[in-house]
PDB file of C-alpha atoms and ligand atoms in Angstrom:
ATOM      1  CA  MET A   1     126.819  99.950 120.592  1.00  0.00           C
ATOM      2  CA  MET A   2     125.233  99.377 117.302  1.00  0.00           C
ATOM      3  CA  ARG A   3     122.176  96.882 116.392  1.00  0.00           C
ATOM      4  CA  ILE A   4     121.063  96.270 113.197  1.00  0.00           C
ATOM      5  CA  GLY A   5     117.513  94.716 112.961  1.00  0.00           C
ATOM      6  CA  ILE A   6     116.272  92.811 109.521  1.00  0.00           C
ATOM      7  CA  ASP A   7     112.426  91.756 109.081  1.00  0.00           C
ATOM      8  CA  ILE A   8     112.476  88.989 106.099  1.00  0.00           C
ATOM      9  CA  GLY A   9     109.158  89.396 103.892  1.00  0.00           C
ATOM     10  CA  GLY A  10     107.708  87.387 101.633  1.00  0.00           C
ATOM     11  CA  THR A  11     109.476  89.247  98.552  1.00  0.00           C
ATOM     12  CA  THR A  12     111.537  91.849 100.513  1.00  0.00           C
ATOM     13  CA  VAL A  13     114.150  91.939 103.033  1.00  0.00           C
ATOM     14  CA  LYS A  14     114.155  95.615 105.098  1.00  0.00           C
ATOM     15  CA  ALA A  15     116.894  96.490 107.095  1.00  0.00           C
ATOM     16  CA  ALA A  16     118.034  99.497 109.757  1.00  0.00           C
ATOM     17  CA  LEU A  17     120.891 100.009 111.512  1.00  0.00           C
ATOM     18  CA  ILE A  18     119.939 101.812 114.705  1.00  0.00           C
ATOM     19  CA  ASP A  19     122.330 103.364 117.802  1.00  0.00           C
ATOM     20  CA  ASP A  20     121.838 102.874 121.946  1.00  0.00           C
ATOM     21  CA  ALA A  21     119.759 106.008 121.740  1.00  0.00           C
ATOM     22  CA  ARG A  22     117.426 104.033 119.243  1.00  0.00           C
ATOM     23  CA  ALA A  23     117.819 106.480 116.231  1.00  0.00           C
ATOM     24  CA  VAL A  24     117.857 105.190 112.779  1.00  0.00           C
ATOM     25  CA  LEU A  25     121.375 105.859 111.232  1.00  0.00           C
ATOM     26  CA  ALA A  26     120.944 104.015 108.024  1.00  0.00           C
ATOM     27  CA  ARG A  27     118.143 102.036 106.076  1.00  0.00           C
ATOM     28  CA  CYS A  28     118.619  98.999 103.387  1.00  0.00           C
ATOM     29  CA  THR A  29     115.707  97.187 101.351  1.00  0.00           C
ATOM     30  CA  ARG A  30     116.502  94.108  98.622  1.00  0.00           C
ATOM     31  CA  PRO A  31     114.385  91.792  97.212  1.00  0.00           C
ATOM     32  CA  THR A  32     114.336  88.487  99.271  1.00  0.00           C
ATOM     33  CA  ARG A  33     114.323  86.324  96.420  1.00  0.00           C
ATOM     34  CA  ALA A  34     112.575  83.721  98.612  1.00  0.00           C
ATOM     35  CA  ASN A  35     111.184  81.526  95.441  1.00  0.00           C
ATOM     36  CA  GLU A  36     114.734  80.735  93.724  1.00  0.00           C
ATOM     37  CA  VAL A  37     117.396  79.484  95.488  1.00  0.00           C
ATOM     38  CA  LEU A  38     118.387  80.044  99.298  1.00  0.00           C
ATOM     39  CA  GLU A  39     121.862  81.046  98.191  1.00  0.00           C
ATOM     40  CA  ASN A  40     120.330  83.661  95.965  1.00  0.00           C
ATOM     41  CA  SER A  41     118.303  84.789  99.546  1.00  0.00           C
ATOM     42  CA  LEU A  42     121.645  84.600 101.660  1.00  0.00           C
ATOM     43  CA  ASN A  43     123.360  86.611  98.830  1.00  0.00           C
ATOM     44  CA  GLU A  44     121.083  89.919  99.712  1.00  0.00           C
ATOM     45  CA  LEU A  45     120.596  89.330 103.107  1.00  0.00           C
ATOM     46  CA  HIS A  46     124.678  89.337 103.567  1.00  0.00           C
ATOM     47  CA  SER A  47     124.541  92.261 101.081  1.00  0.00           C
ATOM     48  CA  CYS A  48     121.962  94.301 102.772  1.00  0.00           C
ATOM     49  CA  ILE A  49     124.228  93.669 106.195  1.00  0.00           C
ATOM     50  CA  GLU A  50     127.107  95.287 104.585  1.00  0.00           C
ATOM     51  CA  GLU A  51     125.789  98.150 103.506  1.00  0.00           C
ATOM     52  CA  LEU A  52     124.831  98.753 107.025  1.00  0.00           C
ATOM     53  CA  VAL A  53     127.990  97.517 108.695  1.00  0.00           C
ATOM     54  CA  ALA A  54     130.171 100.163 106.614  1.00  0.00           C
ATOM     55  CA  ALA A  55     127.095 103.168 107.657  1.00  0.00           C
ATOM     56  CA  ALA A  56     128.326 102.416 111.230  1.00  0.00           C
ATOM     57  CA  HIS A  57     130.787 104.512 112.771  1.00  0.00           C
ATOM     58  CA  GLU A  58     131.783 101.884 115.443  1.00  0.00           C
ATOM     59  CA  ALA A  59     131.271  97.663 115.416  1.00  0.00           C
ATOM     60  CA  VAL A  60     128.093  96.236 115.640  1.00  0.00           C
ATOM     61  CA  ALA A  61     127.540  94.181 118.683  1.00  0.00           C
ATOM     62  CA  GLY A  62     124.465  92.039 116.879  1.00  0.00           C
ATOM     63  CA  ILE A  63     122.057  91.288 114.672  1.00  0.00           C
ATOM     64  CA  GLY A  64     117.974  90.633 115.101  1.00  0.00           C
ATOM     65  CA  VAL A  65     116.475  89.275 112.502  1.00  0.00           C
ATOM     66  CA  GLY A  66     112.235  88.701 112.067  1.00  0.00           C
ATOM     67  CA  VAL A  67     111.645  86.026 109.821  1.00  0.00           C
ATOM     68  CA  PRO A  68     107.741  84.664 109.405  1.00  0.00           C
ATOM     69  CA  GLY A  69     106.792  81.096 110.386  1.00  0.00           C
ATOM     70  CA  ALA A  70     107.571  78.974 112.941  1.00  0.00           C
ATOM     71  CA  VAL A  71     110.864  80.081 114.373  1.00  0.00           C
ATOM     72  CA  ASP A  72     113.075  78.171 116.790  1.00  0.00           C
ATOM     73  CA  TYR A  73     114.237  81.214 118.843  1.00  0.00           C
ATOM     74  CA  ARG A  74     116.802  79.612 120.875  1.00  0.00           C
ATOM     75  CA  ASN A  75     118.978  78.151 118.323  1.00  0.00           C
ATOM     76  CA  GLY A  76     118.067  81.255 115.712  1.00  0.00           C
ATOM     77  CA  ILE A  77     116.640  78.203 113.512  1.00  0.00           C
ATOM     78  CA  VAL A  78     114.255  79.252 110.848  1.00  0.00           C
ATOM     79  CA  ASN A  79     111.004  76.492 110.208  1.00  0.00           C
ATOM     80  CA  GLU A  80     110.207  76.433 105.831  1.00  0.00           C
ATOM     81  CA  PRO A  81     108.608  80.184 106.596  1.00  0.00           C
ATOM     82  CA  PRO A  82     105.522  80.053 104.458  1.00  0.00           C
ATOM     83  CA  ASN A  83     106.143  81.625 100.867  1.00  0.00           C
ATOM     84  CA  MET A  84     109.147  81.474 100.993  1.00  0.00           C
ATOM     85  CA  SER A  85     109.883  77.930  99.435  1.00  0.00           C
ATOM     86  CA  ALA A  86     113.471  77.993  98.800  1.00  0.00           C
ATOM     87  CA  TRP A  87     113.702  77.960 102.772  1.00  0.00           C
ATOM     88  CA  GLY A  88     113.589  75.124 104.486  1.00  0.00           C
ATOM     89  CA  ARG A  89     114.788  74.415 107.760  1.00  0.00           C
ATOM     90  CA  VAL A  90     117.516  76.867 108.121  1.00  0.00           C
ATOM     91  CA  PRO A  91     120.415  77.604 110.890  1.00  0.00           C
ATOM     92  CA  LEU A  92     120.180  81.428 110.046  1.00  0.00           C
ATOM     93  CA  ALA A  93     121.669  82.616 113.248  1.00  0.00           C
ATOM     94  CA  GLU A  94     124.530  80.120 112.685  1.00  0.00           C
ATOM     95  CA  ILE A  95     124.915  81.468 108.938  1.00  0.00           C
ATOM     96  CA  LEU A  96     125.074  85.018 110.221  1.00  0.00           C
ATOM     97  CA  HIS A  97     127.206  84.438 112.678  1.00  0.00           C
ATOM     98  CA  SER A  98     130.211  82.770 111.241  1.00  0.00           C
ATOM     99  CA  ARG A  99     130.385  85.572 108.537  1.00  0.00           C
ATOM    100  CA  TRP A 100     130.105  88.503 110.642  1.00  0.00           C
ATOM    101  CA  GLY A 101     130.588  87.149 113.776  1.00  0.00           C
ATOM    102  CA  CYS A 102     128.881  89.072 115.881  1.00  0.00           C
ATOM    103  CA  ALA A 103     125.770  88.230 118.152  1.00  0.00           C
ATOM    104  CA  VAL A 104     122.810  87.212 116.217  1.00  0.00           C
ATOM    105  CA  ALA A 105     119.178  86.774 117.363  1.00  0.00           C
ATOM    106  CA  VAL A 106     116.136  85.390 115.258  1.00  0.00           C
ATOM    107  CA  ASP A 107     112.567  85.053 115.999  1.00  0.00           C
ATOM    108  CA  ASN A 108     109.143  85.190 114.082  1.00  0.00           C
ATOM    109  CA  ASP A 109     108.494  87.997 112.578  1.00  0.00           C
ATOM    110  CA  ALA A 110     104.410  89.152 114.596  1.00  0.00           C
ATOM    111  CA  ASN A 111     106.773  88.890 117.841  1.00  0.00           C
ATOM    112  CA  CYS A 112     109.513  91.439 116.160  1.00  0.00           C
ATOM    113  CA  ALA A 113     106.706  93.459 115.460  1.00  0.00           C
ATOM    114  CA  ALA A 114     105.297  93.560 118.578  1.00  0.00           C
ATOM    115  CA  LEU A 115     108.815  94.354 119.988  1.00  0.00           C
ATOM    116  CA  GLY A 116     109.142  97.017 117.588  1.00  0.00           C
ATOM    117  CA  GLU A 117     105.993  98.651 118.997  1.00  0.00           C
ATOM    118  CA  ALA A 118     107.363  97.826 122.841  1.00  0.00           C
ATOM    119  CA  GLY A 119     110.810  99.507 122.619  1.00  0.00           C
ATOM    120  CA  PHE A 120     109.498 102.702 119.645  1.00  0.00           C
ATOM    121  CA  GLY A 121     105.734 102.819 119.329  1.00  0.00           C
ATOM    122  CA  ALA A 122     102.925 102.590 120.496  1.00  0.00           C
ATOM    123  CA  GLY A 123     103.338 100.392 123.201  1.00  0.00           C
ATOM    124  CA  ARG A 124     106.159 102.428 124.544  1.00  0.00           C
ATOM    125  CA  GLY A 125     105.507 103.232 128.415  1.00  0.00           C
ATOM    126  CA  ARG A 126     103.423  99.858 128.654  1.00  0.00           C
ATOM    127  CA  THR A 127     105.128  97.036 130.541  1.00  0.00           C
ATOM    128  CA  SER A 128     102.441  93.989 128.465  1.00  0.00           C
ATOM    129  CA  PHE A 129     100.309  93.899 125.815  1.00  0.00           C
ATOM    130  CA  LEU A 130      99.240  92.359 122.619  1.00  0.00           C
ATOM    131  CA  GLY A 131     100.135  93.664 119.290  1.00  0.00           C
ATOM    132  CA  LEU A 132      97.867  92.448 116.329  1.00  0.00           C
ATOM    133  CA  THR A 133      99.692  92.618 112.794  1.00  0.00           C
ATOM    134  CA  LEU A 134      96.196  92.497 110.198  1.00  0.00           C
ATOM    135  CA  GLY A 135      97.599  91.431 106.647  1.00  0.00           C
ATOM    136  CA  THR A 136      97.029  88.646 104.795  1.00  0.00           C
ATOM    137  CA  GLY A 137      96.641  86.339 108.299  1.00  0.00           C
ATOM    138  CA  VAL A 138      96.346  87.803 111.755  1.00  0.00           C
ATOM    139  CA  GLY A 139      99.789  87.678 112.977  1.00  0.00           C
ATOM    140  CA  SER A 140     100.173  88.865 117.017  1.00  0.00           C
ATOM    141  CA  GLY A 141     102.741  88.974 119.570  1.00  0.00           C
ATOM    142  CA  ILE A 142     102.375  89.247 123.279  1.00  0.00           C
ATOM    143  CA  ILE A 143     104.815  90.752 125.453  1.00  0.00           C
ATOM    144  CA  ILE A 144     105.005  90.259 128.772  1.00  0.00           C
ATOM    145  CA  ASP A 145     107.088  92.791 131.203  1.00  0.00           C
ATOM    146  CA  GLY A 146     108.777  94.340 127.851  1.00  0.00           C
ATOM    147  CA  ARG A 147     110.143  90.731 126.965  1.00  0.00           C
ATOM    148  CA  ILE A 148     108.381  88.396 124.261  1.00  0.00           C
ATOM    149  CA  TYR A 149     106.053  86.256 125.857  1.00  0.00           C
ATOM    150  CA  HIS A 150     106.961  82.519 123.480  1.00  0.00           C
ATOM    151  CA  GLY A 151     105.547  80.339 125.584  1.00  0.00           C
ATOM    152  CA  GLU A 152     106.728  76.147 127.051  1.00  0.00           C
ATOM    153  CA  ARG A 153     108.365  75.550 123.162  1.00  0.00           C
ATOM    154  CA  GLY A 154     108.224  78.862 121.500  1.00  0.00           C
ATOM    155  CA  PHE A 155     105.110  79.363 119.485  1.00  0.00           C
ATOM    156  CA  ALA A 156     102.649  81.268 121.774  1.00  0.00           C
ATOM    157  CA  GLY A 157     101.094  84.349 120.398  1.00  0.00           C
ATOM    158  CA  GLU A 158      99.000  82.459 118.066  1.00  0.00           C
ATOM    159  CA  PHE A 159      96.044  85.198 118.253  1.00  0.00           C
ATOM    160  CA  GLY A 160      94.928  84.303 114.899  1.00  0.00           C
ATOM    161  CA  HIS A 161      93.962  80.726 114.900  1.00  0.00           C
ATOM    162  CA  MET A 162      91.700  81.500 118.715  1.00  0.00           C
ATOM    163  CA  THR A 163      88.317  79.958 117.493  1.00  0.00           C
ATOM    164  CA  ILE A 164      85.209  82.560 117.335  1.00  0.00           C
ATOM    165  CA  GLU A 165      82.598  80.671 115.419  1.00  0.00           C
ATOM    166  CA  LEU A 166      82.608  76.533 115.904  1.00  0.00           C
ATOM    167  CA  ASN A 167      81.418  75.760 112.545  1.00  0.00           C
ATOM    168  CA  GLY A 168      82.752  78.785 111.221  1.00  0.00           C
ATOM    169  CA  ALA A 169      84.608  79.730 107.994  1.00  0.00           C
ATOM    170  CA  LEU A 170      87.390  77.804 107.149  1.00  0.00           C
ATOM    171  CA  CYS A 171      90.829  79.046 107.550  1.00  0.00           C
ATOM    172  CA  ASN A 172      94.414  78.582 106.172  1.00  0.00           C
ATOM    173  CA  CYS A 173      95.432  76.179 108.952  1.00  0.00           C
ATOM    174  CA  GLY A 174      92.710  73.900 108.272  1.00  0.00           C
ATOM    175  CA  ASN A 175      90.496  74.501 111.255  1.00  0.00           C
ATOM    176  CA  ARG A 176      87.320  76.687 110.869  1.00  0.00           C
ATOM    177  CA  GLY A 177      86.103  79.694 112.764  1.00  0.00           C
ATOM    178  CA  CYS A 178      89.618  80.948 113.660  1.00  0.00           C
ATOM    179  CA  ILE A 179      89.925  84.495 114.044  1.00  0.00           C
ATOM    180  CA  GLU A 180      91.984  84.957 110.472  1.00  0.00           C
ATOM    181  CA  ALA A 181      88.903  83.296 108.903  1.00  0.00           C
ATOM    182  CA  TYR A 182      87.158  86.645 109.630  1.00  0.00           C
ATOM    183  CA  ALA A 183      90.246  89.164 110.224  1.00  0.00           C
ATOM    184  CA  GLY A 184      92.609  88.237 107.528  1.00  0.00           C
ATOM    185  CA  ILE A 185      92.705  90.402 104.036  1.00  0.00           C
ATOM    186  CA  GLU A 186      92.419  87.615 102.008  1.00  0.00           C
ATOM    187  CA  HIS A 187      88.723  86.503 103.711  1.00  0.00           C
ATOM    188  CA  LEU A 188      88.144  90.093 104.373  1.00  0.00           C
ATOM    189  CA  LEU A 189      87.789  91.190 100.318  1.00  0.00           C
ATOM    190  CA  ARG A 190      86.262  87.491 100.012  1.00  0.00           C
ATOM    191  CA  HIS A 191      83.571  88.278 102.230  1.00  0.00           C
ATOM    192  CA  ALA A 192      83.519  91.685 101.025  1.00  0.00           C
ATOM    193  CA  ILE A 193      82.824  91.676  97.337  1.00  0.00           C
ATOM    194  CA  PRO A 194      79.594  90.130  96.964  1.00  0.00           C
ATOM    195  CA  VAL A 195      78.191  91.996  99.435  1.00  0.00           C
ATOM    196  CA  LEU A 196      79.628  95.326  97.445  1.00  0.00           C
ATOM    197  CA  ARG A 197      78.373  94.004  93.990  1.00  0.00           C
ATOM    198  CA  SER A 198      75.147  93.553  95.830  1.00  0.00           C
ATOM    199  CA  GLU A 199      74.398  97.048  97.003  1.00  0.00           C
ATOM    200  CA  PRO A 200      73.957  99.142  94.091  1.00  0.00           C
ATOM    201  CA  ALA A 201      73.976 102.357  95.895  1.00  0.00           C
ATOM    202  CA  CYS A 202      77.519 101.617  97.608  1.00  0.00           C
ATOM    203  CA  SER A 203      80.533 103.614  96.213  1.00  0.00           C
ATOM    204  CA  LEU A 204      82.855 100.801  95.110  1.00  0.00           C
ATOM    205  CA  HIS A 205      80.001  98.454  93.729  1.00  0.00           C
ATOM    206  CA  ARG A 206      81.503  99.155  90.093  1.00  0.00           C
ATOM    207  CA  LEU A 207      85.427  98.185  91.084  1.00  0.00           C
ATOM    208  CA  ALA A 208      83.498  95.323  92.764  1.00  0.00           C
ATOM    209  CA  LEU A 209      81.808  93.886  90.086  1.00  0.00           C
ATOM    210  CA  ASP A 210      84.279  95.275  87.465  1.00  0.00           C
ATOM    211  CA  ALA A 211      87.679  94.798  89.476  1.00  0.00           C
ATOM    212  CA  PRO A 212      87.220  92.814  91.996  1.00  0.00           C
ATOM    213  CA  GLU A 213      91.426  92.412  92.227  1.00  0.00           C
ATOM    214  CA  SER A 214      92.388  95.567  92.415  1.00  0.00           C
ATOM    215  CA  LEU A 215      89.964  96.469  96.053  1.00  0.00           C
ATOM    216  CA  THR A 216      92.017  96.774  99.252  1.00  0.00           C
ATOM    217  CA  PRO A 217      90.907  97.483 102.808  1.00  0.00           C
ATOM    218  CA  ARG A 218      91.947 100.860 102.432  1.00  0.00           C
ATOM    219  CA  ASP A 219      89.293 101.979  99.815  1.00  0.00           C
ATOM    220  CA  ILE A 220      86.954  99.937 101.853  1.00  0.00           C
ATOM    221  CA  GLY A 221      88.187 102.285 104.937  1.00  0.00           C
ATOM    222  CA  GLU A 222      87.948 105.211 102.328  1.00  0.00           C
ATOM    223  CA  ALA A 223      84.747 105.169 101.095  1.00  0.00           C
ATOM    224  CA  ALA A 224      83.544 104.032 105.079  1.00  0.00           C
ATOM    225  CA  SER A 225      85.077 107.369 106.347  1.00  0.00           C
ATOM    226  CA  ALA A 226      83.436 109.300 103.410  1.00  0.00           C
ATOM    227  CA  GLY A 227      79.675 107.897 104.703  1.00  0.00           C
ATOM    228  CA  ASP A 228      79.493 104.814 102.695  1.00  0.00           C
ATOM    229  CA  GLU A 229      77.663 102.609 105.476  1.00  0.00           C
ATOM    230  CA  VAL A 230      77.765  99.371 103.373  1.00  0.00           C
ATOM    231  CA  CYS A 231      81.495  99.811 103.218  1.00  0.00           C
ATOM    232  CA  SER A 232      81.143 101.168 107.151  1.00  0.00           C
ATOM    233  CA  ASN A 233      79.241  97.578 107.874  1.00  0.00           C
ATOM    234  CA  ILE A 234      81.799  95.727 106.602  1.00  0.00           C
ATOM    235  CA  LEU A 235      84.973  96.961 108.802  1.00  0.00           C
ATOM    236  CA  ARG A 236      82.499  97.461 111.842  1.00  0.00           C
ATOM    237  CA  THR A 237      81.300  93.098 111.835  1.00  0.00           C
ATOM    238  CA  VAL A 238      85.086  92.415 111.320  1.00  0.00           C
ATOM    239  CA  GLY A 239      85.711  94.622 114.084  1.00  0.00           C
ATOM    240  CA  THR A 240      83.104  93.002 116.007  1.00  0.00           C
ATOM    241  CA  TYR A 241      85.185  89.766 115.536  1.00  0.00           C
ATOM    242  CA  LEU A 242      88.041  91.415 116.562  1.00  0.00           C
ATOM    243  CA  GLY A 243      86.734  92.450 119.514  1.00  0.00           C
ATOM    244  CA  VAL A 244      85.514  88.928 121.018  1.00  0.00           C
ATOM    245  CA  ALA A 245      88.767  87.613 120.506  1.00  0.00           C
ATOM    246  CA  ILE A 246      90.450  90.368 121.933  1.00  0.00           C
ATOM    247  CA  ALA A 247      87.949  90.021 125.225  1.00  0.00           C
ATOM    248  CA  SER A 248      88.754  86.318 125.364  1.00  0.00           C
ATOM    249  CA  ALA A 249      92.564  87.055 125.250  1.00  0.00           C
ATOM    250  CA  ALA A 250      91.976  89.635 127.880  1.00  0.00           C
ATOM    251  CA  ASN A 251      90.585  87.268 130.278  1.00  0.00           C
ATOM    252  CA  LEU A 252      92.455  85.087 129.495  1.00  0.00           C
ATOM    253  CA  LEU A 253      96.224  86.784 130.201  1.00  0.00           C
ATOM    254  CA  ASP A 254      95.192  89.732 132.372  1.00  0.00           C
ATOM    255  CA  ILE A 255      96.180  91.942 129.218  1.00  0.00           C
ATOM    256  CA  THR A 256      94.177  94.953 128.603  1.00  0.00           C
ATOM    257  CA  THR A 257      96.295  96.809 125.814  1.00  0.00           C
ATOM    258  CA  PHE A 258      96.037  95.697 121.895  1.00  0.00           C
ATOM    259  CA  ILE A 259      97.899  97.510 119.657  1.00  0.00           C
ATOM    260  CA  ILE A 260      96.722  96.790 115.710  1.00  0.00           C
ATOM    261  CA  GLY A 261      98.524  97.564 112.950  1.00  0.00           C
ATOM    262  CA  GLY A 262      98.740  96.103 109.407  1.00  0.00           C
ATOM    263  CA  GLY A 263      97.038  96.552 105.809  1.00  0.00           C
ATOM    264  CA  ILE A 264      93.580  96.440 107.726  1.00  0.00           C
ATOM    265  CA  ALA A 265      93.971  98.245 110.655  1.00  0.00           C
ATOM    266  CA  ALA A 266      94.296 101.213 108.175  1.00  0.00           C
ATOM    267  CA  ALA A 267      90.861 100.715 107.331  1.00  0.00           C
ATOM    268  CA  GLY A 268      90.374 103.159 110.510  1.00  0.00           C
ATOM    269  CA  ALA A 269      88.005 104.093 112.893  1.00  0.00           C
ATOM    270  CA  PRO A 270      84.719 102.035 111.787  1.00  0.00           C
ATOM    271  CA  LEU A 271      86.756  99.170 112.298  1.00  0.00           C
ATOM    272  CA  PHE A 272      88.913 100.165 115.860  1.00  0.00           C
ATOM    273  CA  GLY A 273      84.484 101.177 117.146  1.00  0.00           C
ATOM    274  CA  GLY A 274      83.986  97.579 116.296  1.00  0.00           C
ATOM    275  CA  VAL A 275      87.157  96.269 117.864  1.00  0.00           C
ATOM    276  CA  SER A 276      85.935  97.980 121.455  1.00  0.00           C
ATOM    277  CA  ASP A 277      82.151  98.323 121.365  1.00  0.00           C
ATOM    278  CA  SER A 278      82.090  94.633 121.445  1.00  0.00           C
ATOM    279  CA  ALA A 279      85.607  93.752 123.187  1.00  0.00           C
ATOM    280  CA  ARG A 280      83.918  95.894 125.770  1.00  0.00           C
ATOM    281  CA  GLU A 281      80.701  93.798 125.826  1.00  0.00           C
ATOM    282  CA  ARG A 282      82.411  90.514 125.785  1.00  0.00           C
ATOM    283  CA  VAL A 283      85.022  91.009 128.478  1.00  0.00           C
ATOM    284  CA  LEU A 284      84.827  90.681 132.414  1.00  0.00           C
ATOM    285  CA  ASN A 285      84.026  93.137 134.208  1.00  0.00           C
ATOM    286  CA  VAL A 286      87.395  93.373 136.029  1.00  0.00           C
ATOM    287  CA  HIS A 287      88.729  94.005 132.674  1.00  0.00           C
ATOM    288  CA  ARG A 288      86.533  96.696 130.881  1.00  0.00           C
ATOM    289  CA  ASP A 289      87.559  99.775 132.565  1.00  0.00           C
ATOM    290  CA  ALA A 290      91.364  99.341 131.781  1.00  0.00           C
ATOM    291  CA  LEU A 291      90.852  97.725 128.356  1.00  0.00           C
ATOM    292  CA  CYS A 292      92.969 100.032 125.759  1.00  0.00           C
ATOM    293  CA  ILE A 293      93.444  99.627 121.499  1.00  0.00           C
ATOM    294  CA  LEU A 294      95.220 101.069 119.982  1.00  0.00           C
ATOM    295  CA  PRO A 295      96.479 101.921 116.587  1.00  0.00           C
ATOM    296  CA  ALA A 296     100.088 100.935 115.893  1.00  0.00           C
ATOM    297  CA  GLN A 297     102.261 103.302 114.865  1.00  0.00           C
ATOM    298  CA  LEU A 298     105.502 102.095 113.268  1.00  0.00           C
ATOM    299  CA  GLY A 299     103.535 100.564 109.979  1.00  0.00           C
ATOM    300  CA  ASN A 300     105.935  98.147 108.379  1.00  0.00           C
ATOM    301  CA  ASP A 301     108.867  99.014 110.121  1.00  0.00           C
ATOM    302  CA  ALA A 302     107.666  97.446 113.027  1.00  0.00           C
ATOM    303  CA  GLY A 303     109.546  94.250 112.602  1.00  0.00           C
ATOM    304  CA  MET A 304     112.727  95.629 111.742  1.00  0.00           C
ATOM    305  CA  LEU A 305     113.118  97.975 114.738  1.00  0.00           C
ATOM    306  CA  GLY A 306     112.012  95.347 116.447  1.00  0.00           C
ATOM    307  CA  ALA A 307     114.383  92.905 115.515  1.00  0.00           C
ATOM    308  CA  ALA A 308     117.460  95.196 116.298  1.00  0.00           C
ATOM    309  CA  LEU A 309     116.222  94.928 120.089  1.00  0.00           C
ATOM    310  CA  LEU A 310     116.238  91.220 119.883  1.00  0.00           C
ATOM    311  CA  VAL A 311     119.945  91.338 120.548  1.00  0.00           C
ATOM    312  CA  PRO A 312     120.757  91.677 124.662  1.00  0.00           C
TER     313      PRO A 312
HETATM  314 ZN1   ZN B 401      93.458  79.137 111.664  1.00  0.00          ZN
END
């Protein structure tokens, strides 16, 4: 049985053709054109599917799609995904089914990324875990007994908006003190740049003064790995915040495996050290020895591969 998995991002559509043995037989990328008109976006999507269908040596049984934002997964309806102005409320499953005739499933992109790690990556062999994607925001998907946990109305897994500081930093959701306001890339850099500028001994001091817009979490991670203490401390602090939220999630759900991916996760050891130490310190005794915090394995492919597994 062949399936197609598609990850629709704000700028790029990534898709793959996958067989029953979970081998990737073909790949395809297109621009999303998310801020033009919807028809342009859909044309890119159809053209991508067409290329993969042509590469399949048997009929494609289903198409799974991951999309940002709140998705009505039961009906396959996308709901005003952020940073995609051409997309309002789009009945994507119906649109793709009527064109391609096969089963179509649509879900939130972070849920797909977690499902991807479950089927192809760091989550293999684990029945339940929480997958985190540290990007511009903090995305997450809860996998319970090998399946996405959607909650009562489909909106479960908003780990990024767990409050960790009562009167903390302002989050994009309008609330204060969400973990996303500490561990999302935008907020991390906003916090890091003044620190780097105030520390002449730091190896990123000059860059933070002259070209702060070019700074990435990877730069901070590489400086930290090369022994820069200022950068190490910045990442460790972010990790500490994340660990506090992870301990709360473990206590609530009795889930002890956490798989962390995304841009900031590439910053590496100091971040993971901070996560691990603070999560262990805060979690209830019953969970401490079982706590397992792993780096994700699939990088940017997680959402696309997980989307293919949405199709039953
Ligand atoms: Zn928030």
